[in-house]
XYZ file of N, CA and C in Angstrom:
714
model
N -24.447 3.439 -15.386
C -23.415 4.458 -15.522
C -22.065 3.787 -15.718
N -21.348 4.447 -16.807
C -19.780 3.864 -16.850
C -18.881 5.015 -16.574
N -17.780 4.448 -16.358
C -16.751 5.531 -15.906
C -15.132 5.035 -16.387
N -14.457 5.582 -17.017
C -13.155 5.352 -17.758
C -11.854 5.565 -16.437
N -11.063 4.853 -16.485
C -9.749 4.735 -16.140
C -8.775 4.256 -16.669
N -7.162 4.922 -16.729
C -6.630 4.172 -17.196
C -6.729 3.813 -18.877
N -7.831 4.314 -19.462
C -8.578 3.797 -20.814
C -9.167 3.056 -20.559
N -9.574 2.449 -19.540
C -10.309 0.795 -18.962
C -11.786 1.483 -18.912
N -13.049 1.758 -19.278
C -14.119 1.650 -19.010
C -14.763 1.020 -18.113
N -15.741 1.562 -16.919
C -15.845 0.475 -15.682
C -17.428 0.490 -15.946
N -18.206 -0.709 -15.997
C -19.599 -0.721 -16.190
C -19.886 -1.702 -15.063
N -21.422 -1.572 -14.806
C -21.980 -2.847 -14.054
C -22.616 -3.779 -14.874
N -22.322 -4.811 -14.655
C -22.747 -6.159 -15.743
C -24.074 -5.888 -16.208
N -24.528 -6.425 -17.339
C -25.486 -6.409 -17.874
C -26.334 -7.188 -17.524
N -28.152 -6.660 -17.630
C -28.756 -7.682 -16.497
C -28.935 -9.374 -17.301
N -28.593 -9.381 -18.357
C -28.448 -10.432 -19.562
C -27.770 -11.895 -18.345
N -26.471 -10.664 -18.744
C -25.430 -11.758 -17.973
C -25.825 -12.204 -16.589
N -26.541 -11.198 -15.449
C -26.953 -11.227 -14.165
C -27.909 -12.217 -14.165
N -28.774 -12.368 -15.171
C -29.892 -13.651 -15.444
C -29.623 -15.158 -15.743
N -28.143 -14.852 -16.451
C -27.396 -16.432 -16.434
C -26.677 -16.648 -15.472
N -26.953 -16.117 -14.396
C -26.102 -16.673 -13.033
C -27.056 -18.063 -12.541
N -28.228 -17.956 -13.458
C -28.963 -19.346 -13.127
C -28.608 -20.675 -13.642
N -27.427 -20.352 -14.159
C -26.806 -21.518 -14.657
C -25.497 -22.032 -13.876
N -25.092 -21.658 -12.889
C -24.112 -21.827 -11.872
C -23.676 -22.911 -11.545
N -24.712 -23.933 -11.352
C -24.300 -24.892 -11.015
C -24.063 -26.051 -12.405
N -23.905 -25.521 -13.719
C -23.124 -26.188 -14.523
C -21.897 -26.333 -14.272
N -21.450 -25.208 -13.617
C -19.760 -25.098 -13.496
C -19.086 -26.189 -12.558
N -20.175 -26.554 -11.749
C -19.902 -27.835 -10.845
C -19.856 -29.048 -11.577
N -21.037 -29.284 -12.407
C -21.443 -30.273 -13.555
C -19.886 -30.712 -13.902
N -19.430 -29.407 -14.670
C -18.280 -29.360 -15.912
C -16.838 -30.116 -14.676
N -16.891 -29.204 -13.609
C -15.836 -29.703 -12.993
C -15.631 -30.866 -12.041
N -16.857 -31.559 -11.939
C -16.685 -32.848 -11.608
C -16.617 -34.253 -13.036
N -16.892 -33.006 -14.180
C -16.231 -34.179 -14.957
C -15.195 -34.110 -15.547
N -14.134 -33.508 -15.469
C -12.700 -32.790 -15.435
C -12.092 -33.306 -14.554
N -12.364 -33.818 -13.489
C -11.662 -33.546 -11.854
C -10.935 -34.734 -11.941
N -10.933 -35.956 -12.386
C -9.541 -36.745 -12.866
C -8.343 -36.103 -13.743
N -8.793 -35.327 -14.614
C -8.322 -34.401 -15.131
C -7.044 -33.535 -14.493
N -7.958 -33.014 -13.648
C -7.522 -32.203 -13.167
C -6.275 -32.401 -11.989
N -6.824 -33.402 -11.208
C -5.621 -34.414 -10.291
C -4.712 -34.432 -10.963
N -4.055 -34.432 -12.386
C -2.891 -35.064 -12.695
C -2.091 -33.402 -12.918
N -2.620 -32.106 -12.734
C -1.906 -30.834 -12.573
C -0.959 -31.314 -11.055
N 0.401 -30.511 -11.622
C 1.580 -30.527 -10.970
C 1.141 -30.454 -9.484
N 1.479 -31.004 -8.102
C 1.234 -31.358 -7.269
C 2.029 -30.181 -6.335
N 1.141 -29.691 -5.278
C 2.068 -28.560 -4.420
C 2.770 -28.430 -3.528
N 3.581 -27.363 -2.988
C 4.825 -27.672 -1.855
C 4.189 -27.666 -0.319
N 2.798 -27.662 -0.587
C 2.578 -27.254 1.327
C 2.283 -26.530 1.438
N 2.448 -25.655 0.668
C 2.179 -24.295 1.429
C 0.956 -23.891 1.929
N 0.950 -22.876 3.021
C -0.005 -22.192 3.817
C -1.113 -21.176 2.762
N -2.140 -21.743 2.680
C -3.294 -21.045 2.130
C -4.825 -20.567 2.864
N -4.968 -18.976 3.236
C -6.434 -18.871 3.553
C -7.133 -18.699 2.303
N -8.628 -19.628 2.241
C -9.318 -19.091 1.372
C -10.940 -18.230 2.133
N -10.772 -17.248 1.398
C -11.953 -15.871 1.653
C -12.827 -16.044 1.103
N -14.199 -16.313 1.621
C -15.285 -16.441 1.000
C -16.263 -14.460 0.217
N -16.890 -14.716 -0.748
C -17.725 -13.419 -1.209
C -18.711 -13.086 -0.712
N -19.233 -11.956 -0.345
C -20.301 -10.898 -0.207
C -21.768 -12.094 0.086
N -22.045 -12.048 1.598
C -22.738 -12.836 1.995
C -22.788 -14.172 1.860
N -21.187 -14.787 1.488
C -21.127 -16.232 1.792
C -20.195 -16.184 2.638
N -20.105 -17.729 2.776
C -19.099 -18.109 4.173
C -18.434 -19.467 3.596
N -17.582 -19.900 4.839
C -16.641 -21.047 4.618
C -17.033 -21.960 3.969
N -18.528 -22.698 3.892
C -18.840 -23.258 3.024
C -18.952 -23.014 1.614
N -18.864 -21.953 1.244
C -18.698 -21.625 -0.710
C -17.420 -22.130 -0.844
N -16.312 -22.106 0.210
C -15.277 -22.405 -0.729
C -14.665 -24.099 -0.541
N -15.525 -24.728 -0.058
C -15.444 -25.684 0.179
C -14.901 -27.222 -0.556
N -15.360 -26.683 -1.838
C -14.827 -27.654 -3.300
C -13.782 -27.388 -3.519
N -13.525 -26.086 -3.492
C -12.196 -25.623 -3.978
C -11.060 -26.075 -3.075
N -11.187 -25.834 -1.997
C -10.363 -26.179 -0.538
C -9.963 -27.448 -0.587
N -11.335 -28.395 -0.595
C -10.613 -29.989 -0.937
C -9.782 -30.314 -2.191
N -10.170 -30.275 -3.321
C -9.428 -29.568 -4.460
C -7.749 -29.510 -4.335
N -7.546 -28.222 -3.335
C -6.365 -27.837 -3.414
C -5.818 -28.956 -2.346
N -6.578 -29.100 -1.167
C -5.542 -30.176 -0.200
C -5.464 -31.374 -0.979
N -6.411 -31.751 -2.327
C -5.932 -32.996 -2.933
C -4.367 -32.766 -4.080
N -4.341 -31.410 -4.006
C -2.990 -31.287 -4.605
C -1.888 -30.719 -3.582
N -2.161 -30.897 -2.052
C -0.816 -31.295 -1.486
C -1.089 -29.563 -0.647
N -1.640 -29.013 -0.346
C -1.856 -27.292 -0.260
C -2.689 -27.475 1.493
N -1.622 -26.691 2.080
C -2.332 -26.721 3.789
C -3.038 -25.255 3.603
N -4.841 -25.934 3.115
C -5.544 -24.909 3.058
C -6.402 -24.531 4.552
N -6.725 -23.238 4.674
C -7.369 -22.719 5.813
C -8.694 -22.187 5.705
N -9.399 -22.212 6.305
C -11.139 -20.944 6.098
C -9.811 -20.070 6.510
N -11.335 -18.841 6.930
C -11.093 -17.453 6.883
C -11.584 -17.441 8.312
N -12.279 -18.711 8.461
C -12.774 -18.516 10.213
C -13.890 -17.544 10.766
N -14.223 -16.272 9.537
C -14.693 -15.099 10.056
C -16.748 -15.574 10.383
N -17.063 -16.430 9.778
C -18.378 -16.531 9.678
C -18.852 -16.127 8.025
N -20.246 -15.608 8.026
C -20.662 -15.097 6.407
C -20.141 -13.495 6.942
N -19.622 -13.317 5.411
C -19.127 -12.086 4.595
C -20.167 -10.876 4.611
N -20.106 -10.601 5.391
C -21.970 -9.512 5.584
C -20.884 -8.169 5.165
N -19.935 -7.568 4.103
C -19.527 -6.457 3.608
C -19.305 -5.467 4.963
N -18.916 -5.562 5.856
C -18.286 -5.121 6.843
C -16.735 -4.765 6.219
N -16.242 -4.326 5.100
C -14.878 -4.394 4.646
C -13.730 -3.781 5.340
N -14.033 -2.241 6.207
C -12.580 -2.195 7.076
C -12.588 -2.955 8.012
N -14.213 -3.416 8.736
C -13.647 -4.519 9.908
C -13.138 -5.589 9.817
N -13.798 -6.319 8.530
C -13.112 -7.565 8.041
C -11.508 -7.661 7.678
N -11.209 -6.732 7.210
C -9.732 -6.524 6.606
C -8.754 -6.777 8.250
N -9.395 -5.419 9.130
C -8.540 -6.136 10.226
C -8.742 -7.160 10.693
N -9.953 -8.131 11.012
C -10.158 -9.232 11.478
C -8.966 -10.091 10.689
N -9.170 -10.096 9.227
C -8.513 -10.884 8.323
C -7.173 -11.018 8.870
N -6.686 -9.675 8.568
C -5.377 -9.208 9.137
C -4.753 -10.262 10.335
N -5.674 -9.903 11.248
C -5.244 -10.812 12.623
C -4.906 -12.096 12.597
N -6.197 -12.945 11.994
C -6.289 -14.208 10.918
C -4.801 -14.589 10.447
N -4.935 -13.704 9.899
C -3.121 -13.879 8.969
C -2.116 -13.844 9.462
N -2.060 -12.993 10.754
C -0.898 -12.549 11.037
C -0.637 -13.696 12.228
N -1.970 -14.146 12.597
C -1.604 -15.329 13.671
C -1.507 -16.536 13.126
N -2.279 -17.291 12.148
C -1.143 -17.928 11.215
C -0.145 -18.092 10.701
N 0.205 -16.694 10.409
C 1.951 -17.230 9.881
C 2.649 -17.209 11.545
N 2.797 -16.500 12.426
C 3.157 -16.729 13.695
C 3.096 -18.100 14.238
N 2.339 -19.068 13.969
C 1.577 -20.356 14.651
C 2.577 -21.355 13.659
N 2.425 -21.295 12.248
C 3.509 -22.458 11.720
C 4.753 -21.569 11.011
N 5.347 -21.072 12.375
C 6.794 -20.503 11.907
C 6.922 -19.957 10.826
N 6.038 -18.714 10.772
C 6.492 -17.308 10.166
C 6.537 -17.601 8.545
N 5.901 -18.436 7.648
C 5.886 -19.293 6.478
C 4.619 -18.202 5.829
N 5.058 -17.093 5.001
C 3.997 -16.405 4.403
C 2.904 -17.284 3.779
N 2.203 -16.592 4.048
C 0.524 -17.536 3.209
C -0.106 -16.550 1.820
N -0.679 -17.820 1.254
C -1.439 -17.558 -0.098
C -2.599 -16.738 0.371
N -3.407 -16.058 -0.240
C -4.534 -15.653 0.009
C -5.628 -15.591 -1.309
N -6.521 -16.679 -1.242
C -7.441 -17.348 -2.412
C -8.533 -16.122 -2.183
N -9.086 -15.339 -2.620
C -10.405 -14.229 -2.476
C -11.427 -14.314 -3.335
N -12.663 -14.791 -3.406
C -13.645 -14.681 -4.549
C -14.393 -13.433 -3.725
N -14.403 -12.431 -4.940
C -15.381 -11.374 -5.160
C -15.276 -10.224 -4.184
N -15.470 -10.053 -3.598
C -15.728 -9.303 -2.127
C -14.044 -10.122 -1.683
N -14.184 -10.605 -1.499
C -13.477 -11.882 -0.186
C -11.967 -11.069 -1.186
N -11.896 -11.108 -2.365
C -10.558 -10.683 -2.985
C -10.615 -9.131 -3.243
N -11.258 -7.802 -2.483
C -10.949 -7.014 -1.725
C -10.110 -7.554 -0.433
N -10.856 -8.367 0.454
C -10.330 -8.422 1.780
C -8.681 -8.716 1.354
N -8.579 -9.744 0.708
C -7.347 -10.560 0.836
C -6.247 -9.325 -0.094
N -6.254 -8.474 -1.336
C -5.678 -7.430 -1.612
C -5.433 -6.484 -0.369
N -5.788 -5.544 0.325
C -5.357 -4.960 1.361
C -4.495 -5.636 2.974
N -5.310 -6.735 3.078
C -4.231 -7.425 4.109
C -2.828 -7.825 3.428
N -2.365 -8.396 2.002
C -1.109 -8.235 1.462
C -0.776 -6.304 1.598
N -1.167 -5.292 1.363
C -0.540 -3.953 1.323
C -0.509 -4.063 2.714
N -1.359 -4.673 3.864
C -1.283 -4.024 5.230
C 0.233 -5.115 6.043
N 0.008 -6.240 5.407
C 1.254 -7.469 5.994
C 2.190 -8.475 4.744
N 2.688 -7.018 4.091
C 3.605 -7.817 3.658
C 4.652 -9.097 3.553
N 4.770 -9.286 4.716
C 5.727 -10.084 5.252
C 4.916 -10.831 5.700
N 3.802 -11.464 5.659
C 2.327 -12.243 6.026
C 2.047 -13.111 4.473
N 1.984 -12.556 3.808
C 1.255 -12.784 2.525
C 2.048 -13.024 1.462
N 2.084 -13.838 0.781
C 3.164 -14.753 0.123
C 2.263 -14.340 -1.576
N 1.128 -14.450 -1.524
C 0.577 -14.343 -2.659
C -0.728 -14.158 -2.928
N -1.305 -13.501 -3.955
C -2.925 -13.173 -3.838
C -3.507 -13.938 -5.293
N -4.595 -14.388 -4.579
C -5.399 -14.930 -6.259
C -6.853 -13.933 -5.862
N -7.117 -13.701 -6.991
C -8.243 -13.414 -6.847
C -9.602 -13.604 -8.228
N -10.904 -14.153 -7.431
C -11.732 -14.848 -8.727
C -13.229 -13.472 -8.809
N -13.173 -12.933 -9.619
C -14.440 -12.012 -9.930
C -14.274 -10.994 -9.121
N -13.245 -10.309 -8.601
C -13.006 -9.418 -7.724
C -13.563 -7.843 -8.083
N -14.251 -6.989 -7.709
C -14.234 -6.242 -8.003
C -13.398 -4.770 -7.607
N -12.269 -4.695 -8.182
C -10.538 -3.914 -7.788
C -11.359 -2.964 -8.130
N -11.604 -2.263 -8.945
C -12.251 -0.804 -9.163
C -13.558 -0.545 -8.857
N -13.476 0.481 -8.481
C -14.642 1.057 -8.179
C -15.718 0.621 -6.496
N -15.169 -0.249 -5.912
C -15.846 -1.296 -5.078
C -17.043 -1.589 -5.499
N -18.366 -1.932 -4.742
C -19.431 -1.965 -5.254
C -20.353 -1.087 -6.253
N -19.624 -0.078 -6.630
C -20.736 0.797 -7.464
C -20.560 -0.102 -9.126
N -19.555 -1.209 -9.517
C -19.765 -1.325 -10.583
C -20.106 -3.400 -10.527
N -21.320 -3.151 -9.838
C -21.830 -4.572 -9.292
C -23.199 -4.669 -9.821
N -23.715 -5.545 -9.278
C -25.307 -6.041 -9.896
C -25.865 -5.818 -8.426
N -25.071 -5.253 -7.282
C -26.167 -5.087 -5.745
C -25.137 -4.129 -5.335
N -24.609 -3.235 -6.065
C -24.069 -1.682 -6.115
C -24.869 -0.980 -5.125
N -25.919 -0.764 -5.689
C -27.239 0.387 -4.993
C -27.877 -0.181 -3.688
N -27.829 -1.561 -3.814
C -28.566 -2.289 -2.256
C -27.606 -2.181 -1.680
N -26.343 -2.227 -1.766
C -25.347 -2.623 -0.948
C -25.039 -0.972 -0.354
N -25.192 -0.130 -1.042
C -24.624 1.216 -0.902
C -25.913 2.082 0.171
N -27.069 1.288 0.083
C -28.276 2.152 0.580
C -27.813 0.956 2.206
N -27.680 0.063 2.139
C -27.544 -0.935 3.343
C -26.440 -0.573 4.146
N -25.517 0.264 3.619
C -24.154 0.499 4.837
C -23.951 2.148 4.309
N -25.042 2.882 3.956
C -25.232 4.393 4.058
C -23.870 4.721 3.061
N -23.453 4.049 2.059
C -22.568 4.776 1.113
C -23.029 5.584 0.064
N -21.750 6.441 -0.038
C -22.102 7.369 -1.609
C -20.886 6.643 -2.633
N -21.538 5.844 -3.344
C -20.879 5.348 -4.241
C -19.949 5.569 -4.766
N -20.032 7.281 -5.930
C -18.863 8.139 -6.025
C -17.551 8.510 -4.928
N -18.204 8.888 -3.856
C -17.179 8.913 -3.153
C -16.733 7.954 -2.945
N -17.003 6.459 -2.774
C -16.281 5.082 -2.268
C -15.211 4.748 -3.457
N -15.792 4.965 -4.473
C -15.330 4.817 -5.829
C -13.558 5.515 -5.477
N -13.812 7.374 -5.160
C -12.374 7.677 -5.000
C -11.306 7.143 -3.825
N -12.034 6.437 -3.045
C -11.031 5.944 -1.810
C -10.782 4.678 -2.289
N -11.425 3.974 -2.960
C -10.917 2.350 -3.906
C -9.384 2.990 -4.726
N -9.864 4.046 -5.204
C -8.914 4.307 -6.231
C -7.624 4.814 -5.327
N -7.691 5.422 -4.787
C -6.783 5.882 -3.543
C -5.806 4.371 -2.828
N -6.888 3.711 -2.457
C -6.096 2.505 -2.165
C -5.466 1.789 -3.365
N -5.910 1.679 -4.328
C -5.128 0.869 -5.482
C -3.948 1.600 -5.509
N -3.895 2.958 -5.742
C -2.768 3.425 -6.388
C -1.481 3.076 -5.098
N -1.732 2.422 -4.188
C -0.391 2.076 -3.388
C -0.315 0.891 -3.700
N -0.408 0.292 -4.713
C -0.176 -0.867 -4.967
C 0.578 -1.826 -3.589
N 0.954 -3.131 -4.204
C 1.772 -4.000 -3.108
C 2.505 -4.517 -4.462
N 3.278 -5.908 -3.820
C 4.298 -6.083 -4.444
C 4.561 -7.569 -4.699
N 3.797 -8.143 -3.638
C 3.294 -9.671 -3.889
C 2.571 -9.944 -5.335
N 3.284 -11.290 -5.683
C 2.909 -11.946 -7.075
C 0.850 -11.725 -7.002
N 0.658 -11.443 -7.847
C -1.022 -11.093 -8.105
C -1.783 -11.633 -8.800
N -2.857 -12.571 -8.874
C -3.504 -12.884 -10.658
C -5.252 -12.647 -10.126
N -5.556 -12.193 -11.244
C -7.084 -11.669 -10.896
C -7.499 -12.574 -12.328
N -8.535 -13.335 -11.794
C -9.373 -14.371 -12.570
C -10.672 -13.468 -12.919
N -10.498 -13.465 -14.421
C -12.377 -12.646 -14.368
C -12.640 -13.386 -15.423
N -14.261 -12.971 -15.620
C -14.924 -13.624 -16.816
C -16.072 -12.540 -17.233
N -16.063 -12.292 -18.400
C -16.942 -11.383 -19.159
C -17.673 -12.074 -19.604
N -18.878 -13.287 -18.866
C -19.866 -13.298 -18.858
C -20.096 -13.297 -17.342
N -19.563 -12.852 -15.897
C -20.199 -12.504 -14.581
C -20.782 -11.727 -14.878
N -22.155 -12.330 -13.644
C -23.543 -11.216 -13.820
C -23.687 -10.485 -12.662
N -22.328 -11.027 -11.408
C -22.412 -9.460 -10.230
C -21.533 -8.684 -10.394
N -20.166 -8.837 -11.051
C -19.590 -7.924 -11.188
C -19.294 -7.783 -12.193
N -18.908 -6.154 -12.895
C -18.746 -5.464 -13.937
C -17.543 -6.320 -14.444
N -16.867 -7.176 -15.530
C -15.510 -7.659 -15.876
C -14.659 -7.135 -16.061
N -14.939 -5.139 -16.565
C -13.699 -4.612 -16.555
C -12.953 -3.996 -15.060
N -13.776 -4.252 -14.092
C -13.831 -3.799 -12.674
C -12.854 -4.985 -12.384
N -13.219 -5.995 -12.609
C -11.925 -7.450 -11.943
C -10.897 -7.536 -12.946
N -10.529 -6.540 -13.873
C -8.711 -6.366 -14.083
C -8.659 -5.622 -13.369
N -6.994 -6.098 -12.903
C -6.079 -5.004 -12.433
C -5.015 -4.203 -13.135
N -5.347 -2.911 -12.846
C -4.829 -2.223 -13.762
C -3.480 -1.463 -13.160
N -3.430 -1.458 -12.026
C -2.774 -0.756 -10.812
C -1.629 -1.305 -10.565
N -1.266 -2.619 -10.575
C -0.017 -3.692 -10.214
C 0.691 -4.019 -11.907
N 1.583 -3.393 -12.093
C 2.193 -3.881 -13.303
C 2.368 -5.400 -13.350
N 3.149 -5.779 -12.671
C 3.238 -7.297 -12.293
C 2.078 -8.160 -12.175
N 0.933 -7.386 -12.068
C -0.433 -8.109 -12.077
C -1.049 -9.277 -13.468
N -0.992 -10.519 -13.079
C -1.508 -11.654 -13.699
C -3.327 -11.102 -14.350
N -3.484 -10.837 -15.189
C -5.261 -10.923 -15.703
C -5.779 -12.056 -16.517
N -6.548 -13.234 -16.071
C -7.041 -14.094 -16.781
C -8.174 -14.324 -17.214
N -8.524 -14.395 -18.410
C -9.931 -14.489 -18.342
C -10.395 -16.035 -18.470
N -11.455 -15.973 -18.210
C -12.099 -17.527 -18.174
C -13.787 -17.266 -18.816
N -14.702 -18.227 -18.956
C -15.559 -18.322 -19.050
C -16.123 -19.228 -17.925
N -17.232 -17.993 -17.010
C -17.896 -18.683 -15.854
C -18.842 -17.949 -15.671
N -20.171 -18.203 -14.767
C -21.056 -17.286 -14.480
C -20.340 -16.554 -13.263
N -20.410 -15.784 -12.325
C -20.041 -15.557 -11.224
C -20.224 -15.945 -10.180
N -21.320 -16.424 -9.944
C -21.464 -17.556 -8.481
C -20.741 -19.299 -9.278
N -20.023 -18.942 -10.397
C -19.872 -20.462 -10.829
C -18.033 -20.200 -10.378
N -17.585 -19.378 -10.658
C -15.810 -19.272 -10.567
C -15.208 -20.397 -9.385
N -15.757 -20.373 -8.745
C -15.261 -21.149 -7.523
C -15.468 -22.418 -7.521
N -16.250 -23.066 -8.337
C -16.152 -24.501 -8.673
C -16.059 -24.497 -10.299
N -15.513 -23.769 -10.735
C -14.929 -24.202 -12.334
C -14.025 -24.522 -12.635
N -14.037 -25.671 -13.266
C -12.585 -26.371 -13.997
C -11.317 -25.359 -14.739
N -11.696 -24.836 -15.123
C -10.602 -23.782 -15.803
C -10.023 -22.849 -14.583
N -10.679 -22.591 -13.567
C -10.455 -21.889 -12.390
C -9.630 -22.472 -11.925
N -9.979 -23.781 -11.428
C -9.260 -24.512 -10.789
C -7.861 -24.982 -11.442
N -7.793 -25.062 -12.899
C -6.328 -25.125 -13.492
C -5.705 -24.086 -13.178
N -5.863 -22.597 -13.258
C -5.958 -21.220 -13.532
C -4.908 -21.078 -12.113
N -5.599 -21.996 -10.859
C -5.118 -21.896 -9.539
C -3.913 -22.531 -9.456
N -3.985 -23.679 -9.492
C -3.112 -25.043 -9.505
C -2.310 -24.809 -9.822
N -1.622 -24.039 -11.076
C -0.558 -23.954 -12.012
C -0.312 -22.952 -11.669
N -0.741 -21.918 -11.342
C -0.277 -20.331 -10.565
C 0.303 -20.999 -9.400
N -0.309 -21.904 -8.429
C 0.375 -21.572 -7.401
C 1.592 -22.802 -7.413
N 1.453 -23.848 -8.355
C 2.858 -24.412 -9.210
C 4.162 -24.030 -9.508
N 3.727 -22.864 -10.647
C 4.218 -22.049 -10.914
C 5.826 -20.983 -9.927
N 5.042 -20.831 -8.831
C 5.680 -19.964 -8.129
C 6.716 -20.847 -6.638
N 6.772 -21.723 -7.020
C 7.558 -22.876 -5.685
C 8.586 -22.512 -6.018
């Protein structure tokens, strides 16, 4: 099923693309042979970064990326929470807390918030809930519209925590339309095989960054182009 917003059409990936998620770990391949490469991107100020792991992963998915960024100078953090089991209002406040006792702990210094998939739901609403917390949002394969109904585990996910899709669909949309105000960039790729690609633009934040890349979706988080995509965004903004 698709559904229009905005003029944006929202689909769930095709099972094409969902079948080349077996290629994932090229993206590691590609970016460990880049990664001299990649060291010589502009070097960062310090700043305070949590990164949010996706929909049944944990601190270890983001683990490449994390070293990555502390090799470009970035006081990165987990999320601390454990695996991502789609708990999303509890997580958001957990997150919340997360955040809010971090910036409290190294003197009130807003933090980045890195989100793949799921994980960049969490990290979008804790910027609308702590402005003054949250310095900036990235987000890689996120799915901003629709929440899970325009996914590749839409229907498992929706039969597993008793949702009606449609209806979740209008309270996503409900929350977007209060936008926030923090700098934004949503990383997608129209070949991910869990989430729909027109679902990870944002359409809602004028100011909103949309990049596309070429990655599978379990690959975004260790891809070389990602990782420029990051580096220079969060360069960019010192």
């Amino acid at each position: 099923m698709s559904q229009s917003t905005n003029n944006v059409t929202f689909k769930a990936p095709s099972k094409f693309n969902t079948f080349k998620e077996i290629t994932a770990p090229l993206d590691w391949l590609s970016t460990l042979g880049s990664l001299p490469q990649l060291l010589t991107l502009p070097k960062g100020d310090g700043r305070p970064i949590i990164l949010v792991p996706g929909y049944m992963a944990d601190d270890y998915s983001m683990a490449p990326l994390k070293g990555f960024l502390r090799q470009m100078n970035y006081d990165c953090y987990n999320w601390e929470l454990g695996r991502n089991h789609g708990d999303v209002d509890q997580d958001i406040v957990r997150l919340g807390a997360r955040t809010l006792k971090l910036f409290e702990e190294i003197g009130q210094t807003p933090i980045t918030l890195i989100g793949w998939s799921l994980g960049g739901v969490l990290t979008r609403e804790v910027a609308r809930l702590f402005p003054e917390c949250v310095r900036e949002v990235i987000t890689m394969g996120t799915p901003i519209s629709g929440g899970p109904k325009y996914t590749a585990v839409g229907k498992r996910y929706a039969k597993r925590k008793n949702l009606d899709l449609d209806s979740f669909e209008l309270h996503v949309l409900e929350r977007n339309q209060l936008g926030f105000k923090q700098p934004v960039t949503s990383i997608y790729s129209k070949s991910d095989g869990v989430v729909g690609w027109q679902a990870s633009i944002d359409i809602y934040n004028s100011h909103a960054r949309n990049i596309e890349v070429k990655s599978t979706h379990m690959g975004l988080g260790i891809n070389p182009k990602v990782w420029e995509i990051i580096a220079m965004t969060l360069a960019s903004d010192e």
